[in-house]
Amino acid sequence: MYFAALLARTEDGWEASDTELDDVETLSDLTDLAREASVDEDTVLVFIEQEDAWFGVVRVDGEDDPRIFVSDATAAARSSYGEILLTDELLGREPGAEDTIAALEELVGLDGTEDGDPDTTPDNDTTDTDTDDNDDDDDGFDADAVPAGPLGDTRVLADLGLPEAELLMLRTDALVEIADALGAAEVLETVR
């Protein structure tokens, strides 16, 4: 089960609203949604939580690039909402890396030959031993790998009252604890 909410900072404190993410497909869509909730281009936080699995915080300050923190990148990668937050930049990939890999896989068959080229492997069974040796690429980078554990800007809420160390220790009911640290527990509870 998912929960998503927006917390917009105003001069009177925080204003909360629950939000539907059905029409959100990209981080850009999510950022636009946050900016629409902004008052005078002040800070807006987007909370996304999958019960007992992971949570994410996206911070949007005016026209600045969004700052993202995900509590468990591996768990988030298995979620459609988590995939929105796990951008190439956050994962340390070149932008568009997945598109490039897909295009290369289309050009080169699984046996490593280009389309139309004959398979010149002397004995097709020898690829089994090669596969074991090739599991670890020379550069050690697997384009599809997502690091386990927290990922992103661990100081995303530090100036708002939640230090990095405390953010990293949060597990269950994280959004309640975050809202409490920000002084927004009551307004978050109204939309929960």
Coordinates of C-alpha atoms in Angstrom, one line a residue:
M1 CA 0.0 0.0 0.0
Y2 CA 1.3 3.4 -0.9
F3 CA 0.8 6.8 0.6
A4 CA 1.8 10.1 -1.1
A5 CA 1.5 13.6 0.2
L6 CA 2.7 17.1 -0.5
L7 CA 3.9 19.4 2.3
A8 CA 4.2 23.1 1.2
R9 CA 6.0 25.6 3.4
T10 CA 4.2 28.9 3.9
E11 CA 4.8 31.8 6.2
D12 CA 2.2 30.4 8.5
G13 CA 3.8 26.9 8.7
W14 CA 3.3 23.8 6.6
E15 CA 0.2 23.0 4.5
A16 CA -0.4 19.3 3.6
S17 CA -2.3 17.7 0.9
D18 CA -2.6 14.1 -0.2
T19 CA -1.9 13.5 -3.8
E20 CA -2.6 11.0 -6.5
L21 CA 0.4 9.9 -8.5
D22 CA -1.7 8.1 -11.2
D23 CA -0.8 10.8 -13.8
V24 CA 2.9 11.1 -12.7
E25 CA 5.2 9.2 -15.0
T26 CA 8.5 11.0 -14.6
L27 CA 10.4 13.0 -12.0
S28 CA 9.7 16.1 -14.1
D29 CA 5.9 15.4 -13.7
L30 CA 6.4 15.0 -10.0
T31 CA 8.4 18.2 -9.8
D32 CA 5.8 20.1 -11.7
L33 CA 3.1 18.8 -9.3
A34 CA 5.2 20.1 -6.4
R35 CA 5.8 23.5 -8.0
E36 CA 2.0 23.9 -8.5
A37 CA 1.5 23.4 -4.7
S38 CA 4.3 26.0 -3.9
V39 CA 3.5 29.3 -2.3
D40 CA 5.8 32.1 -3.5
E41 CA 8.3 29.4 -4.8
D42 CA 8.9 28.2 -1.2
T43 CA 9.9 24.7 -0.3
V44 CA 7.6 21.8 -1.2
L45 CA 8.2 18.3 0.0
V46 CA 6.8 15.2 -1.7
F47 CA 6.5 12.1 0.4
I48 CA 6.0 8.7 -1.0
E49 CA 5.9 5.6 1.2
Q50 CA 5.3 2.0 0.5
E51 CA 4.3 0.5 3.8
D52 CA 7.1 -1.4 5.5
A53 CA 9.3 -1.4 2.4
W54 CA 10.7 2.1 1.5
F55 CA 10.0 5.8 1.6
G56 CA 11.2 8.7 -0.6
V57 CA 11.4 12.4 -0.1
V58 CA 11.6 14.9 -3.0
R59 CA 12.4 18.5 -2.1
V60 CA 11.6 21.2 -4.6
D61 CA 12.8 24.8 -3.8
G62 CA 11.5 27.2 -6.4
E63 CA 13.1 26.6 -9.8
D64 CA 16.1 24.6 -8.4
D65 CA 16.6 21.0 -9.4
P66 CA 14.7 18.6 -7.1
R67 CA 16.7 16.9 -4.3
I68 CA 15.8 13.3 -3.7
F69 CA 16.3 10.8 -0.9
V70 CA 15.2 7.1 -1.1
S71 CA 15.4 5.0 2.1
D72 CA 16.0 1.7 0.2
A73 CA 16.9 1.9 -3.5
T74 CA 16.5 -1.8 -4.1
A75 CA 13.0 -1.9 -2.7
A76 CA 12.1 1.3 -4.6
A77 CA 13.3 -0.2 -7.8
R78 CA 10.6 -2.8 -7.6
S79 CA 7.9 -0.1 -7.4
S80 CA 6.5 2.0 -10.2
Y81 CA 6.6 5.0 -8.0
G82 CA 10.2 4.2 -6.9
E83 CA 11.3 4.0 -10.5
I84 CA 10.2 7.7 -10.9
L85 CA 12.7 8.7 -8.2
L86 CA 15.6 6.5 -9.3
T87 CA 16.8 8.6 -12.1
D88 CA 20.0 7.9 -14.1
E89 CA 21.7 10.8 -12.3
L90 CA 20.8 9.5 -8.8
L91 CA 22.0 6.0 -9.8
G92 CA 25.3 7.4 -11.2
R93 CA 24.5 6.3 -14.8
E94 CA 24.9 8.3 -18.0
P95 CA 21.5 9.8 -19.0
G96 CA 19.8 7.5 -21.5
A97 CA 22.0 4.5 -20.6
E98 CA 19.0 2.2 -20.6
D99 CA 18.0 3.3 -24.1
T100 CA 21.6 2.7 -25.3
I101 CA 21.7 -0.8 -23.8
A102 CA 18.3 -1.7 -25.3
A103 CA 19.5 -0.5 -28.7
L104 CA 22.7 -2.5 -28.5
E105 CA 20.8 -5.6 -27.4
E106 CA 18.6 -5.2 -30.4
L107 CA 21.6 -5.0 -32.8
V108 CA 23.5 -7.9 -31.2
G109 CA 21.9 -11.2 -30.6
L110 CA 22.3 -13.0 -27.3
D111 CA 25.1 -15.2 -28.8
G112 CA 27.2 -12.0 -29.4
T113 CA 26.9 -12.0 -33.1
E114 CA 25.4 -9.2 -35.2
D115 CA 22.1 -10.0 -37.0
G116 CA 22.8 -11.9 -40.2
D117 CA 26.3 -13.0 -39.1
P118 CA 26.9 -16.7 -38.8
D119 CA 27.6 -18.1 -35.4
T120 CA 31.3 -18.9 -35.5
T121 CA 31.5 -20.3 -32.0
P122 CA 33.2 -23.7 -32.4
D123 CA 31.0 -25.4 -29.9
N124 CA 27.9 -23.6 -28.6
D125 CA 28.3 -25.3 -25.2
T126 CA 31.5 -23.4 -24.4
T127 CA 29.6 -20.2 -23.7
D128 CA 28.5 -21.6 -20.3
T129 CA 32.1 -21.3 -18.9
D130 CA 32.5 -17.9 -20.6
T131 CA 29.3 -16.7 -18.9
D132 CA 30.6 -17.3 -15.4
D133 CA 33.8 -15.4 -16.2
N134 CA 31.8 -12.4 -17.7
D135 CA 29.5 -11.9 -14.7
D136 CA 31.8 -9.3 -13.4
D137 CA 32.6 -6.7 -16.1
D138 CA 36.0 -5.2 -16.2
D139 CA 34.7 -1.9 -14.9
G140 CA 32.6 -3.6 -12.3
F141 CA 29.5 -1.7 -13.4
D142 CA 26.2 -3.4 -14.1
A143 CA 23.8 -1.0 -15.8
D144 CA 20.8 -2.7 -14.3
A145 CA 22.1 -2.8 -10.7
V146 CA 20.6 -0.7 -8.1
P147 CA 22.6 -0.2 -4.8
A148 CA 21.1 -1.6 -1.7
G149 CA 20.1 0.7 1.1
P150 CA 19.7 4.5 1.2
L151 CA 20.4 6.6 -1.9
G152 CA 20.4 10.3 -2.7
D153 CA 20.7 13.5 -0.8
T154 CA 21.0 12.5 2.9
R155 CA 21.0 16.2 3.9
V156 CA 17.7 16.9 2.1
L157 CA 15.9 17.8 5.4
A158 CA 18.9 18.9 7.6
D159 CA 18.1 22.6 7.4
L160 CA 14.4 21.9 8.2
G161 CA 15.1 20.1 11.5
L162 CA 16.0 16.5 10.6
P163 CA 19.8 15.8 10.6
E164 CA 21.3 13.3 8.2
A165 CA 22.1 10.7 10.9
E166 CA 18.4 10.7 12.0
L167 CA 17.1 10.4 8.5
L168 CA 19.3 7.4 7.8
M169 CA 18.0 5.6 10.9
L170 CA 14.3 5.9 10.0
R171 CA 12.6 2.7 9.0
T172 CA 8.8 2.2 9.7
D173 CA 6.4 5.2 10.1
A174 CA 9.2 7.3 8.7
L175 CA 6.9 10.0 7.3
V176 CA 5.3 10.5 10.7
E177 CA 8.8 11.0 12.3
I178 CA 9.9 13.3 9.5
A179 CA 6.7 15.4 9.8
D180 CA 7.2 15.5 13.6
A181 CA 10.8 16.8 13.2
L182 CA 9.6 19.5 10.8
G183 CA 6.7 20.5 13.1
A184 CA 4.2 19.4 10.5
A185 CA 2.8 16.2 12.2
E186 CA -0.7 17.6 12.7
V187 CA -1.1 18.8 9.2
L188 CA 0.2 15.5 7.7
E189 CA -2.2 13.6 9.9
T190 CA -5.1 15.4 8.4
V191 CA -4.4 13.9 5.0
R192 CA -3.3 10.5 6.1

